[in-house]
Amino acid sequence: MLVLGIETSCDETGAAVVREDGSVASDVVQSQVKLHAPFGGVVPELASRDHLRNARPVVTEALARAGITAQDIAGVAVTCRPGLTGALLVGVEIAQGLAFGLDKPVVGVDHLVGHLLSPFLRFAGIEQPAPPEYPFVALLASGGHTALYRVDAPDLASIRELGATRDDAAGEAFDKVAKLLGLGYPGGPVVDRLAKEGNPDAVELVWPMRRRGSLEFSFSGLKSDVMRWVTKNGRPGNDQVLRDLCAAFQRRVVDTLVAKTVAAALAQDVATIVIAGGVAANRELRERAAARAAEAGLRLVVPPFRACTDNAAMIAYAGMKRLERGENDSGRLETSPRTSLPRVTSKGRGKRAAS
Ligand code: KG4
Ligand code: ZN
């Protein structure tokens, strides 16, 4: 069984072909980072137009690299939520048109479910850990979302939110702090690089929501604290102070994410934790999560980098699970800016940046 996945929810146009065992036959991602970089963030109108330009060539390329024709696929899976409406509509219309033309089923996939199932993808030629066993606790940390989930099976009804951010997502905090420091967009990779050469204890910053027992996050207070620091001390140049500031900020984000993920896994009595989403590319997050998981006797699974950032392979895999159950959204696909996973955390509730 081969499934074609299509992803256009934000600033990456992706198409991929995945087999039923999760092995990836092709995975094409056309990034829009350069297009949006001058604006310091994603411009929705530009994103939609670029998806429209790129979706067809990207799909054609994915089929060609898999060495198949469209007739060979069992169905099409497409991200239908959450995301930018105009961007989602491009992918959904291409997927529906293709499925209609081929007389094959089409299923909508929640982008967050795609991220949560990304550790099941197998890429040829890349060394990776064995996939997790159900049930597991997953930290999903990306530019738009940060939350902990318990995953019992690969379907929506078997995924439960344990706690999410009340304000900024972790990746969003990296991006905003990088912008504040004049480091460009996206901020995660550059802060990651600078932090490596800095001393995380050289700058005093607040700890984001360290209250014991809470599985909710809040990063806007930490971001404001960096802003206060810059107002008081001035924006650092390309010097050691900049590296120390990045290291202090990153240490606080990383240790908060790791501590809550481990606490959630122990509370849920699961043996495995997964870290997914763009922020899972962070070097310090990977290292400190590995150390803490080992101490706690938990298995840690972090997908390879290309499976962490936005891609269509994870959408194809999540959609395959729906197709295998005989589901078909043909003629009924709708988009939404919100996830279909039930939320337990309210946005903006309570005291922020409490330590
Ligand atoms: O999952 P993703 O590609 O897109 C969303 O669904 O949001 O995540 C993108 C986010 C951005 O905020 C980016 O700054 C962050 O992931 N990111 C990182 C790193 N690489 C990407 N954050 C911290 N460290 C990194 N190395
Ligand atoms: Zn994503």
mmCIF file of C-alpha atoms and ligand atoms in Angstrom:
data_model
loop_
_atom_site.group_PDB
_atom_site.id
_atom_site.type_symbol
_atom_site.label_atom_id
_atom_site.label_comp_id
_atom_site.label_asym_id
_atom_site.label_seq_id
_atom_site.Cartn_x
_atom_site.Cartn_y
_atom_site.Cartn_z
ATOM 1 C CA MET A 1 0.000 0.000 0.000
ATOM 2 C CA LEU A 2 1.434 3.369 -1.076
ATOM 3 C CA VAL A 3 -0.004 6.658 0.162
ATOM 4 C CA LEU A 4 0.689 10.117 -1.217
ATOM 5 C CA GLY A 5 0.853 12.787 1.493
ATOM 6 C CA ILE A 6 0.475 16.523 0.893
ATOM 7 C CA GLU A 7 1.396 19.242 3.424
ATOM 8 C CA THR A 8 0.776 22.980 2.930
ATOM 9 C CA SER A 9 -0.321 24.173 6.385
ATOM 10 C CA CYS A 10 2.336 26.833 6.912
ATOM 11 C CA ASP A 11 5.571 27.712 5.122
ATOM 12 C CA GLU A 12 6.647 24.375 3.652
ATOM 13 C CA THR A 13 5.162 22.797 0.531
ATOM 14 C CA GLY A 14 5.579 19.061 0.986
ATOM 15 C CA ALA A 15 4.667 15.874 -0.867
ATOM 16 C CA ALA A 16 5.770 12.348 0.038
ATOM 17 C CA VAL A 17 5.068 8.714 -0.758
ATOM 18 C CA VAL A 18 5.051 6.322 2.207
ATOM 19 C CA ARG A 19 4.583 2.546 2.421
ATOM 20 C CA GLU A 20 2.429 0.813 5.044
ATOM 21 C CA ASP A 21 5.412 -0.106 7.222
ATOM 22 C CA GLY A 22 6.310 3.591 7.518
ATOM 23 C CA SER A 23 9.207 3.375 5.090
ATOM 24 C CA VAL A 24 9.511 6.549 3.058
ATOM 25 C CA ALA A 25 9.665 6.057 -0.718
ATOM 26 C CA SER A 26 10.078 9.793 -1.342
ATOM 27 C CA ASP A 27 9.895 12.992 0.696
ATOM 28 C CA VAL A 28 10.009 16.365 -1.049
ATOM 29 C CA VAL A 29 9.953 19.641 0.897
ATOM 30 C CA GLN A 30 10.051 23.061 -0.723
ATOM 31 C CA SER A 31 10.775 25.570 2.042
ATOM 32 C CA GLN A 32 9.509 29.159 1.959
ATOM 33 C CA VAL A 33 11.937 30.362 4.637
ATOM 34 C CA LYS A 34 13.778 32.726 2.249
ATOM 35 C CA LEU A 35 10.478 34.194 1.025
ATOM 36 C CA HIS A 36 9.322 35.163 4.518
ATOM 37 C CA ALA A 37 12.711 35.970 6.100
ATOM 38 C CA PRO A 38 12.690 39.694 5.139
ATOM 39 C CA PHE A 39 9.388 40.076 7.046
ATOM 40 C CA GLY A 40 10.631 38.354 10.221
ATOM 41 C CA GLY A 41 7.797 35.806 10.116
ATOM 42 C CA VAL A 42 5.337 34.012 7.841
ATOM 43 C CA VAL A 43 3.128 36.275 5.664
ATOM 44 C CA PRO A 44 -0.068 34.225 5.049
ATOM 45 C CA GLU A 45 -0.922 35.697 1.624
ATOM 46 C CA LEU A 46 2.595 35.062 0.314
ATOM 47 C CA ALA A 47 2.517 31.539 1.756
ATOM 48 C CA SER A 48 -0.716 30.633 -0.108
ATOM 49 C CA ARG A 49 0.556 31.987 -3.404
ATOM 50 C CA ASP A 50 3.846 30.127 -3.078
ATOM 51 C CA HIS A 51 2.035 26.866 -2.259
ATOM 52 C CA LEU A 52 -0.046 27.384 -5.399
ATOM 53 C CA ARG A 53 3.123 27.794 -7.469
ATOM 54 C CA ASN A 54 4.930 24.829 -5.936
ATOM 55 C CA ALA A 55 2.326 22.219 -5.027
ATOM 56 C CA ARG A 56 2.054 20.605 -8.442
ATOM 57 C CA PRO A 57 5.799 20.360 -9.170
ATOM 58 C CA VAL A 58 6.403 19.070 -5.637
ATOM 59 C CA VAL A 59 3.753 16.322 -6.029
ATOM 60 C CA THR A 60 5.160 15.386 -9.457
ATOM 61 C CA GLU A 61 8.661 15.211 -7.972
ATOM 62 C CA ALA A 62 7.508 13.021 -5.063
ATOM 63 C CA LEU A 63 5.910 10.495 -7.449
ATOM 64 C CA ALA A 64 8.964 10.530 -9.729
ATOM 65 C CA ARG A 65 11.443 10.013 -6.876
ATOM 66 C CA ALA A 66 9.333 7.102 -5.594
ATOM 67 C CA GLY A 67 9.485 5.657 -9.124
ATOM 68 C CA ILE A 68 5.703 5.364 -9.399
ATOM 69 C CA THR A 69 2.801 6.963 -11.214
ATOM 70 C CA ALA A 70 -0.258 8.460 -9.524
ATOM 71 C CA GLN A 71 -2.192 5.292 -10.480
ATOM 72 C CA ASP A 72 -0.028 3.262 -8.090
ATOM 73 C CA ILE A 73 -1.171 5.008 -4.912
ATOM 74 C CA ALA A 74 -3.935 3.636 -2.707
ATOM 75 C CA GLY A 75 -5.104 7.087 -1.644
ATOM 76 C CA VAL A 76 -4.187 10.662 -0.833
ATOM 77 C CA ALA A 77 -3.652 12.135 2.658
ATOM 78 C CA VAL A 78 -3.610 15.888 3.145
ATOM 79 C CA THR A 79 -3.159 18.263 6.095
ATOM 80 C CA CYS A 80 -6.533 19.923 6.672
ATOM 81 C CA ARG A 81 -5.866 21.514 10.083
ATOM 82 C CA PRO A 82 -4.489 23.356 12.013
ATOM 83 C CA GLY A 83 -2.791 25.988 9.875
ATOM 84 C CA LEU A 84 -3.205 29.095 7.754
ATOM 85 C CA THR A 85 -6.557 28.831 5.979
ATOM 86 C CA GLY A 86 -5.378 30.007 2.549
ATOM 87 C CA ALA A 87 -2.347 27.740 2.731
ATOM 88 C CA LEU A 88 -4.374 24.688 3.812
ATOM 89 C CA LEU A 89 -6.923 25.244 1.022
ATOM 90 C CA VAL A 90 -4.240 24.898 -1.652
ATOM 91 C CA GLY A 91 -3.188 21.446 -0.421
ATOM 92 C CA VAL A 92 -6.752 20.289 0.196
ATOM 93 C CA GLU A 93 -7.923 21.286 -3.290
ATOM 94 C CA ILE A 94 -4.949 19.621 -4.988
ATOM 95 C CA ALA A 95 -5.522 16.447 -2.945
ATOM 96 C CA GLN A 96 -9.250 16.375 -3.683
ATOM 97 C CA GLY A 97 -8.737 17.051 -7.393
ATOM 98 C CA LEU A 98 -6.104 14.344 -7.661
ATOM 99 C CA ALA A 99 -8.189 11.795 -5.750
ATOM 100 C CA PHE A 100 -11.258 12.620 -7.837
ATOM 101 C CA GLY A 101 -9.314 12.252 -11.087
ATOM 102 C CA LEU A 102 -7.869 8.914 -9.956
ATOM 103 C CA ASP A 103 -11.092 7.709 -8.340
ATOM 104 C CA LYS A 104 -9.211 6.988 -5.094
ATOM 105 C CA PRO A 105 -10.001 7.908 -1.486
ATOM 106 C CA VAL A 106 -8.715 11.094 0.145
ATOM 107 C CA VAL A 107 -8.378 11.678 3.896
ATOM 108 C CA GLY A 108 -7.731 14.821 5.913
ATOM 109 C CA VAL A 109 -5.007 14.686 8.550
ATOM 110 C CA ASP A 110 -4.532 16.834 11.632
ATOM 111 C CA HIS A 111 -1.009 18.249 11.339
ATOM 112 C CA LEU A 112 -0.369 17.623 15.055
ATOM 113 C CA VAL A 113 -1.260 13.940 14.693
ATOM 114 C CA GLY A 114 1.250 13.836 11.832
ATOM 115 C CA HIS A 115 3.992 15.216 14.118
ATOM 116 C CA LEU A 116 3.050 12.763 16.902
ATOM 117 C CA LEU A 117 3.346 9.759 14.554
ATOM 118 C CA SER A 118 6.572 11.000 12.880
ATOM 119 C CA PRO A 119 8.793 8.603 14.918
ATOM 120 C CA PHE A 120 7.241 5.697 12.965
ATOM 121 C CA LEU A 121 8.720 6.898 9.659
ATOM 122 C CA ARG A 122 11.715 4.937 8.354
ATOM 123 C CA PHE A 123 14.137 6.766 6.064
ATOM 124 C CA ALA A 124 16.547 4.783 3.890
ATOM 125 C CA GLY A 125 20.198 5.389 4.702
ATOM 126 C CA ILE A 126 19.543 7.193 8.004
ATOM 127 C CA GLU A 127 20.377 5.575 11.295
ATOM 128 C CA GLN A 128 17.377 5.896 13.595
ATOM 129 C CA PRO A 129 16.010 4.478 16.815
ATOM 130 C CA ALA A 130 13.380 1.732 16.630
ATOM 131 C CA PRO A 131 9.856 3.182 16.661
ATOM 132 C CA PRO A 132 8.177 3.694 20.042
ATOM 133 C CA GLU A 133 5.737 1.186 21.507
ATOM 134 C CA TYR A 134 2.254 2.305 22.505
ATOM 135 C CA PRO A 135 1.371 3.861 24.868
ATOM 136 C CA PHE A 136 3.909 6.702 24.978
ATOM 137 C CA VAL A 137 4.052 10.312 26.132
ATOM 138 C CA ALA A 138 5.022 12.798 23.429
ATOM 139 C CA LEU A 139 6.246 16.349 23.668
ATOM 140 C CA LEU A 140 5.268 18.232 20.532
ATOM 141 C CA ALA A 141 7.274 21.453 20.360
ATOM 142 C CA SER A 142 7.062 23.462 17.159
ATOM 143 C CA GLY A 143 6.657 27.045 16.011
ATOM 144 C CA GLY A 144 2.899 27.008 16.407
ATOM 145 C CA HIS A 145 2.282 24.414 19.139
ATOM 146 C CA THR A 146 3.766 23.155 22.360
ATOM 147 C CA ALA A 147 1.977 20.430 24.301
ATOM 148 C CA LEU A 148 2.326 17.041 25.969
ATOM 149 C CA TYR A 149 0.185 14.133 24.793
ATOM 150 C CA ARG A 150 -0.483 10.587 25.812
ATOM 151 C CA VAL A 151 -0.661 8.465 22.651
ATOM 152 C CA ASP A 152 -2.336 5.037 22.999
ATOM 153 C CA ALA A 153 -2.845 4.240 19.319
ATOM 154 C CA PRO A 154 -2.458 5.947 15.930
ATOM 155 C CA ASP A 155 -5.896 7.548 15.799
ATOM 156 C CA LEU A 156 -7.391 10.816 17.012
ATOM 157 C CA ALA A 157 -9.592 9.226 19.666
ATOM 158 C CA SER A 158 -6.565 7.576 21.288
ATOM 159 C CA ILE A 159 -4.525 10.763 21.718
ATOM 160 C CA ARG A 160 -5.048 12.887 24.824
ATOM 161 C CA GLU A 161 -3.558 16.285 25.670
ATOM 162 C CA LEU A 162 -1.949 16.337 29.121
ATOM 163 C CA GLY A 163 -0.964 19.999 29.122
ATOM 164 C CA ALA A 164 -0.117 22.713 26.617
ATOM 165 C CA THR A 165 1.279 26.212 26.516
ATOM 166 C CA ARG A 166 -0.923 28.982 27.813
ATOM 167 C CA ASP A 167 0.690 31.516 25.511
ATOM 168 C CA ASP A 168 3.701 31.244 23.175
ATOM 169 C CA ALA A 169 4.851 27.953 21.678
ATOM 170 C CA ALA A 170 8.478 27.005 22.414
ATOM 171 C CA GLY A 171 9.567 27.586 18.791
ATOM 172 C CA GLU A 172 7.705 30.890 18.780
ATOM 173 C CA ALA A 173 9.710 31.942 21.861
ATOM 174 C CA PHE A 174 12.954 31.073 20.030
ATOM 175 C CA ASP A 175 11.780 33.058 17.005
ATOM 176 C CA LYS A 176 10.697 36.114 19.044
ATOM 177 C CA VAL A 177 13.886 36.224 21.132
ATOM 178 C CA ALA A 178 15.999 35.859 17.972
ATOM 179 C CA LYS A 179 14.099 38.736 16.373
ATOM 180 C CA LEU A 180 14.631 40.857 19.484
ATOM 181 C CA LEU A 181 18.361 40.156 19.307
ATOM 182 C CA GLY A 182 18.485 40.916 15.568
ATOM 183 C CA LEU A 183 19.328 37.324 14.646
ATOM 184 C CA GLY A 184 16.782 36.830 11.838
ATOM 185 C CA TYR A 185 14.089 34.220 11.168
ATOM 186 C CA PRO A 186 13.632 31.379 12.029
ATOM 187 C CA GLY A 187 15.328 31.854 15.372
ATOM 188 C CA GLY A 188 15.719 28.293 16.654
ATOM 189 C CA PRO A 189 18.733 27.160 14.627
ATOM 190 C CA VAL A 190 20.758 30.371 15.171
ATOM 191 C CA VAL A 191 20.048 30.568 18.927
ATOM 192 C CA ASP A 192 20.953 26.861 19.139
ATOM 193 C CA ARG A 193 24.310 27.563 17.437
ATOM 194 C CA LEU A 194 25.175 30.610 19.568
ATOM 195 C CA ALA A 195 24.054 28.975 22.837
ATOM 196 C CA LYS A 196 26.627 26.223 22.307
ATOM 197 C CA GLU A 197 29.395 28.793 22.912
ATOM 198 C CA GLY A 198 27.683 30.523 25.841
ATOM 199 C CA ASN A 199 27.446 30.070 29.595
ATOM 200 C CA PRO A 200 23.812 29.474 30.650
ATOM 201 C CA ASP A 201 24.564 30.643 34.206
ATOM 202 C CA ALA A 202 26.122 33.967 33.234
ATOM 203 C CA VAL A 203 22.757 35.736 32.786
ATOM 204 C CA GLU A 204 19.882 35.656 35.308
ATOM 205 C CA LEU A 205 16.514 35.046 33.639
ATOM 206 C CA VAL A 206 13.177 33.846 35.055
ATOM 207 C CA TRP A 207 12.259 30.164 34.845
ATOM 208 C CA PRO A 208 9.062 29.589 32.816
ATOM 209 C CA MET A 209 6.293 28.000 34.941
ATOM 210 C CA ARG A 210 8.373 25.679 37.023
ATOM 211 C CA ARG A 211 5.504 24.875 39.404
ATOM 212 C CA ARG A 212 5.709 21.250 40.315
ATOM 213 C CA GLY A 213 2.776 19.132 39.210
ATOM 214 C CA SER A 214 1.653 21.388 36.368
ATOM 215 C CA LEU A 215 2.064 20.032 32.856
ATOM 216 C CA GLU A 216 1.209 23.399 31.305
ATOM 217 C CA PHE A 217 3.798 25.716 29.795
ATOM 218 C CA SER A 218 4.192 29.479 29.545
ATOM 219 C CA PHE A 219 7.033 31.074 27.591
ATOM 220 C CA SER A 220 5.887 34.659 27.188
ATOM 221 C CA GLY A 221 7.232 35.700 30.626
ATOM 222 C CA LEU A 222 10.707 34.420 29.729
ATOM 223 C CA LYS A 223 10.548 36.274 26.407
ATOM 224 C CA SER A 224 9.555 39.475 28.287
ATOM 225 C CA ASP A 225 12.436 38.938 30.682
ATOM 226 C CA VAL A 226 14.886 38.799 27.765
ATOM 227 C CA MET A 227 13.265 42.005 26.500
ATOM 228 C CA ARG A 228 13.729 43.631 29.933
ATOM 229 C CA TRP A 229 17.360 42.534 29.971
ATOM 230 C CA VAL A 230 17.936 44.100 26.535
ATOM 231 C CA THR A 231 16.194 47.352 27.550
ATOM 232 C CA LYS A 232 18.403 47.588 30.637
ATOM 233 C CA ASN A 233 21.731 46.443 29.191
ATOM 234 C CA GLY A 234 21.369 47.241 25.483
ATOM 235 C CA ARG A 235 21.320 44.771 22.586
ATOM 236 C CA PRO A 236 24.547 42.761 22.645
ATOM 237 C CA GLY A 237 26.792 42.737 19.571
ATOM 238 C CA ASN A 238 28.201 39.555 18.102
ATOM 239 C CA ASP A 239 30.107 38.850 21.300
ATOM 240 C CA GLN A 240 30.293 36.540 24.327
ATOM 241 C CA VAL A 241 27.412 38.345 26.053
ATOM 242 C CA LEU A 242 25.119 37.440 23.144
ATOM 243 C CA ARG A 243 26.181 33.802 23.437
ATOM 244 C CA ASP A 244 25.617 33.796 27.202
ATOM 245 C CA LEU A 245 22.168 35.349 26.792
ATOM 246 C CA CYS A 246 21.192 32.746 24.168
ATOM 247 C CA ALA A 247 22.550 29.949 26.383
ATOM 248 C CA ALA A 248 20.611 31.193 29.435
ATOM 249 C CA PHE A 249 17.384 31.514 27.440
ATOM 250 C CA GLN A 250 17.764 28.130 25.761
ATOM 251 C CA ARG A 251 18.649 26.347 29.027
ATOM 252 C CA ARG A 252 15.422 27.619 30.599
ATOM 253 C CA VAL A 253 13.251 26.524 27.682
ATOM 254 C CA VAL A 254 14.958 23.142 27.337
ATOM 255 C CA ASP A 255 14.998 22.210 31.012
ATOM 256 C CA THR A 256 11.350 23.191 31.408
ATOM 257 C CA LEU A 257 10.343 21.057 28.391
ATOM 258 C CA VAL A 258 12.419 18.087 29.568
ATOM 259 C CA ALA A 259 11.318 18.197 33.223
ATOM 260 C CA LYS A 260 7.621 18.291 32.315
ATOM 261 C CA THR A 261 7.941 15.571 29.689
ATOM 262 C CA VAL A 262 9.641 13.201 32.135
ATOM 263 C CA ALA A 263 7.136 14.084 34.889
ATOM 264 C CA ALA A 264 4.247 13.377 32.486
ATOM 265 C CA ALA A 265 5.684 9.995 31.480
ATOM 266 C CA LEU A 266 6.149 8.954 35.115
ATOM 267 C CA ALA A 267 2.638 10.131 36.034
ATOM 268 C CA GLN A 268 1.177 8.219 33.071
ATOM 269 C CA ASP A 269 3.254 5.153 33.858
ATOM 270 C CA VAL A 270 4.507 4.743 30.290
ATOM 271 C CA ALA A 271 7.953 3.411 29.342
ATOM 272 C CA THR A 272 8.698 5.653 26.367
ATOM 273 C CA ILE A 273 8.861 9.354 25.612
ATOM 274 C CA VAL A 274 8.886 10.917 22.155
ATOM 275 C CA ILE A 275 10.002 14.428 21.279
ATOM 276 C CA ALA A 276 8.677 15.757 17.981
ATOM 277 C CA GLY A 277 8.209 19.057 16.113
ATOM 278 C CA GLY A 278 10.735 21.593 14.834
ATOM 279 C CA VAL A 279 12.190 22.358 18.282
ATOM 280 C CA ALA A 280 13.166 18.670 18.586
ATOM 281 C CA ALA A 281 16.004 19.629 16.228
ATOM 282 C CA ASN A 282 17.572 21.529 19.152
ATOM 283 C CA ARG A 283 20.910 20.013 20.154
ATOM 284 C CA GLU A 284 20.631 20.822 23.856
ATOM 285 C CA LEU A 285 17.039 19.524 24.024
ATOM 286 C CA ARG A 286 18.124 16.195 22.518
ATOM 287 C CA GLU A 287 21.108 15.881 24.862
ATOM 288 C CA ARG A 288 19.380 16.847 28.085
ATOM 289 C CA ALA A 289 16.282 14.798 27.289
ATOM 290 C CA ALA A 290 18.497 11.743 26.678
ATOM 291 C CA ALA A 291 20.265 12.236 30.019
ATOM 292 C CA ARG A 292 17.080 12.815 32.033
ATOM 293 C CA ALA A 293 15.231 9.940 30.362
ATOM 294 C CA ALA A 294 18.094 7.560 31.179
ATOM 295 C CA GLU A 295 18.072 8.696 34.821
ATOM 296 C CA ALA A 296 14.328 8.100 35.018
ATOM 297 C CA GLY A 297 14.558 4.685 33.325
ATOM 298 C CA LEU A 298 12.588 5.833 30.273
ATOM 299 C CA ARG A 299 13.256 5.160 26.605
ATOM 300 C CA LEU A 300 13.597 8.327 24.505
ATOM 301 C CA VAL A 301 12.737 8.373 20.793
ATOM 302 C CA VAL A 302 13.558 11.489 18.782
ATOM 303 C CA PRO A 303 12.877 11.243 15.038
ATOM 304 C CA PRO A 304 15.616 12.273 12.601
ATOM 305 C CA PHE A 305 15.804 16.007 11.872
ATOM 306 C CA ARG A 306 13.932 15.844 8.558
ATOM 307 C CA ALA A 307 10.991 14.115 10.286
ATOM 308 C CA CYS A 308 10.904 16.755 13.077
ATOM 309 C CA THR A 309 10.376 19.814 10.887
ATOM 310 C CA ASP A 310 7.298 20.084 8.680
ATOM 311 C CA ASN A 311 7.087 17.372 6.031
ATOM 312 C CA ALA A 312 4.480 15.406 4.092
ATOM 313 C CA ALA A 313 5.796 11.939 5.006
ATOM 314 C CA MET A 314 4.308 12.211 8.495
ATOM 315 C CA ILE A 315 0.993 13.268 6.933
ATOM 316 C CA ALA A 316 1.063 10.291 4.551
ATOM 317 C CA TYR A 317 1.729 7.914 7.473
ATOM 318 C CA ALA A 318 -1.044 9.358 9.676
ATOM 319 C CA GLY A 319 -3.433 9.333 6.688
ATOM 320 C CA MET A 320 -2.530 5.729 5.911
ATOM 321 C CA LYS A 321 -3.845 4.710 9.336
ATOM 322 C CA ARG A 322 -7.206 6.241 8.381
ATOM 323 C CA LEU A 323 -7.188 4.692 4.890
ATOM 324 C CA GLU A 324 -6.417 1.275 6.409
ATOM 325 C CA ARG A 325 -9.616 1.597 8.430
ATOM 326 C CA GLY A 326 -11.518 2.247 5.193
ATOM 327 C CA GLU A 327 -12.145 5.921 5.939
ATOM 328 C CA ASN A 328 -12.699 8.401 3.118
ATOM 329 C CA ASP A 329 -13.368 12.167 3.326
ATOM 330 C CA SER A 330 -14.114 12.543 -0.373
ATOM 331 C CA GLY A 331 -16.430 15.540 -0.880
ATOM 332 C CA ARG A 332 -16.399 16.335 2.836
ATOM 333 C CA LEU A 333 -12.959 17.821 3.460
ATOM 334 C CA GLU A 334 -12.886 21.043 5.424
ATOM 335 C CA THR A 335 -10.044 23.147 6.787
ATOM 336 C CA SER A 336 -9.703 24.729 10.216
ATOM 337 C CA PRO A 337 -7.116 26.933 11.938
ATOM 338 C CA ARG A 338 -7.546 24.766 15.051
ATOM 339 C CA THR A 339 -6.489 21.231 15.880
ATOM 340 C CA SER A 340 -9.137 18.545 16.225
ATOM 341 C CA LEU A 341 -7.375 17.176 19.340
ATOM 342 C CA PRO A 342 -9.409 18.217 22.388
ATOM 343 C CA ARG A 343 -7.601 20.931 24.384
ATOM 344 C CA VAL A 344 -7.434 20.879 28.143
ATOM 345 C CA THR A 345 -5.308 24.007 28.565
ATOM 346 C CA SER A 346 -6.901 27.428 28.178
ATOM 347 C CA LYS A 347 -4.878 30.116 26.474
ATOM 348 C CA GLY A 348 -3.800 33.033 28.632
ATOM 349 C CA ARG A 349 -5.141 31.592 31.871
ATOM 350 C CA GLY A 350 -3.483 32.211 35.206
ATOM 351 C CA LYS A 351 -0.286 33.862 36.294
ATOM 352 C CA ARG A 352 2.430 33.858 33.664
ATOM 353 C CA ALA A 353 6.100 33.095 34.126
ATOM 354 C CA ALA A 354 5.644 31.934 37.700
ATOM 355 C CA SER A 355 8.723 30.200 38.999
HETATM 356 O O1 KG4 B 1 7.507 21.931 13.218
HETATM 357 P P1 KG4 B 1 8.016 23.151 12.522
HETATM 358 O O2 KG4 B 1 8.928 22.957 11.338
HETATM 359 O O3 KG4 B 1 6.844 24.051 12.039
HETATM 360 C C1 KG4 B 1 5.682 24.257 12.772
HETATM 361 O O4 KG4 B 1 4.746 23.412 12.664
HETATM 362 O O5 KG4 B 1 5.661 25.258 13.527
HETATM 363 O O6 KG4 B 1 8.764 24.037 13.633
HETATM 364 C C2 KG4 B 1 9.382 25.270 13.324
HETATM 365 C C3 KG4 B 1 9.924 25.854 14.620
HETATM 366 C C4 KG4 B 1 10.443 27.290 14.485
HETATM 367 O O7 KG4 B 1 9.907 28.067 15.523
HETATM 368 C C5 KG4 B 1 11.963 27.124 14.628
HETATM 369 O O8 KG4 B 1 12.588 28.272 15.208
HETATM 370 C C6 KG4 B 1 12.064 25.931 15.536
HETATM 371 O O9 KG4 B 1 11.041 25.063 15.088
HETATM 372 N N1 KG4 B 1 13.371 25.275 15.437
HETATM 373 C C7 KG4 B 1 14.255 25.190 16.464
HETATM 374 C C8 KG4 B 1 15.428 24.575 15.968
HETATM 375 N N2 KG4 B 1 15.216 24.292 14.637
HETATM 376 C C9 KG4 B 1 13.957 24.726 14.339
HETATM 377 N N3 KG4 B 1 14.134 25.588 17.746
HETATM 378 C C10 KG4 B 1 15.198 25.386 18.555
HETATM 379 N N4 KG4 B 1 16.358 24.826 18.145
HETATM 380 C C11 KG4 B 1 16.527 24.413 16.872
HETATM 381 N N5 KG4 B 1 17.672 23.848 16.467
HETATM 382 ZN ZN ZN B 2 4.567 21.483 12.247
#
